Amino acid sequence: MAPAAMRTAAQSLSGAKPVSYWLDDPAKPDALDALTGDEHTDLLVVGGGYSGLWTALIAKERDPERDVVLIEGHEVGWAASGRNGGFCAASLTHGLANGVERWPDEITKLEELGERNLDAIEAAVARYGIDCEFERTGEIDVATEPHQLEELREWHEEIVELGITGVDFLDRDALRAEVDSPTFLGGLWDRRGVAMLHPAKLAWGLKRACQELGVRIYEHTRGLDLVRSGEGMAVRTPYGRVFARRVALGTNIFPSLVKRVRPYTVPVYDYALMTEPLTPEQLESIGWKGRQGLGDSANQFHYFRLSADNRILWGGYDAIYPYGGRLSADLDQRPETFVKLAEQFFTCFPQLSGLNFTHAWGGAIDTCARFTAFFGTAHQGRVAYAAGFTGLGVGSTRFGADVMLDLLSGEETERTRLEMVRSKPMPFPPEPFAWAGIEITKRSLARADSNGGHRNLWLKTMDKLGLGFDS
């Protein structure tokens, strides 16, 4: 980056708050009291992000008489659920391509279940009056390099052959008529498969809906350990215990209370910026009347979208794995990444030169080697878990909640019959091998981006093994 460009990028960040824009909102509800003493319940849900909230809500919808308790170590929605880009995708497989590669015989069913899941989210938002700025605008995958354009064109032909509709190929002029950037060469527009929303307001709305159905929620109540207790389970917390017949774990990137699950995920720190609201003239200069979500097609990709008040969220590119899988609030801020993101933003939208960023933040994503969630049970079916959503959890966590409840019921369903549900990814190796492998992969991906998409021997080997690293 040239020094002058770096100064301009840095200046645009001078007033940025070091907090998620979504969480910096007056609509944020007051925290609930921590659990003190002992609780007894039919179902205990551990984790107050989307995974846990959907599980608690659907459990009460399935059986209004079921007693449900949810505990959250901090406050509902404070982690990944309040820091993501707000892309709520129908895909359950981290994109159609990943699903076709891993489960070709199931992809039609997986796509159907994903569409039904997104429809169910939209219906729940309406049913419970959740004001989360839900917009079913779709998403455009953008090519910014010639090899990416050719890959998108070929992929669109495969999509048509699979019989999947609603995905259109846009050439350069058609794309720039939707959103105007000199870097855009073409794209694929999935018109109905993705919705934009305010992620924190979704979490807060689900919290309220759960309470209205009778779920007892305790915040600042971390689950410390999980043990058998008679015919059920007991979870110890800092000031008490919860005794439950069944337990659903929605802790995702945080260490699972089922220790054997921990090697299957690693934390990846992702970063985002939010601009000040665009003026009508600035918005006119880039078009974007359809308000679609966008993401470029590089290995080190960006994702970007408009907020309800016409700010631009711009995130991605760097995916940082801390040695040993360390989780720390210190890693939520990374100035060198913020400057890089700001410089790349103005390369994409030079017509917005002079725009400032109001918020800059990061957070951890739970990544697994196959990029999409995995599921399982422990303690003879008394405990279920879902984890590894790898950045596409805004929508797929609701599906994961259904799976966990199916598993806890002990009944076979169309979900539990899926190979995706019955199989697991490869676990990550112990350190220092995990860090070394991830670093080699990241450098190889960056090299491929700058070399016409050519994948070196390391990446080709990873592809053959069905392994990878993504955020």
Short mmCIF file of C-alpha atoms in Angstrom, two decimals, residues 246 377 381 404-413 416:
data_model
loop_
_atom_site.label_atom_id
_atom_site.label_comp_id
_atom_site.label_asym_id
_atom_site.label_seq_id
_atom_site.Cartn_x
_atom_site.Cartn_y
_atom_site.Cartn_z
CA ARG A 246 -31.79 -33.19 28.37
CA THR A 377 -24.88 -36.64 20.95
CA GLY A 381 -28.37 -39.35 23.98
CA MET A 404 -30.38 -31.10 18.09
CA LEU A 405 -34.01 -31.41 19.19
CA ASP A 406 -34.52 -34.33 16.80
CA LEU A 407 -31.46 -36.08 18.23
CA LEU A 408 -32.61 -35.50 21.80
CA SER A 409 -36.03 -36.94 20.97
CA GLY A 410 -34.38 -40.17 19.80
CA GLU A 411 -36.65 -40.29 16.75
CA GLU A 412 -35.40 -40.61 13.19
CA THR A 413 -36.38 -37.67 10.96
CA THR A 416 -31.21 -37.06 11.16
#
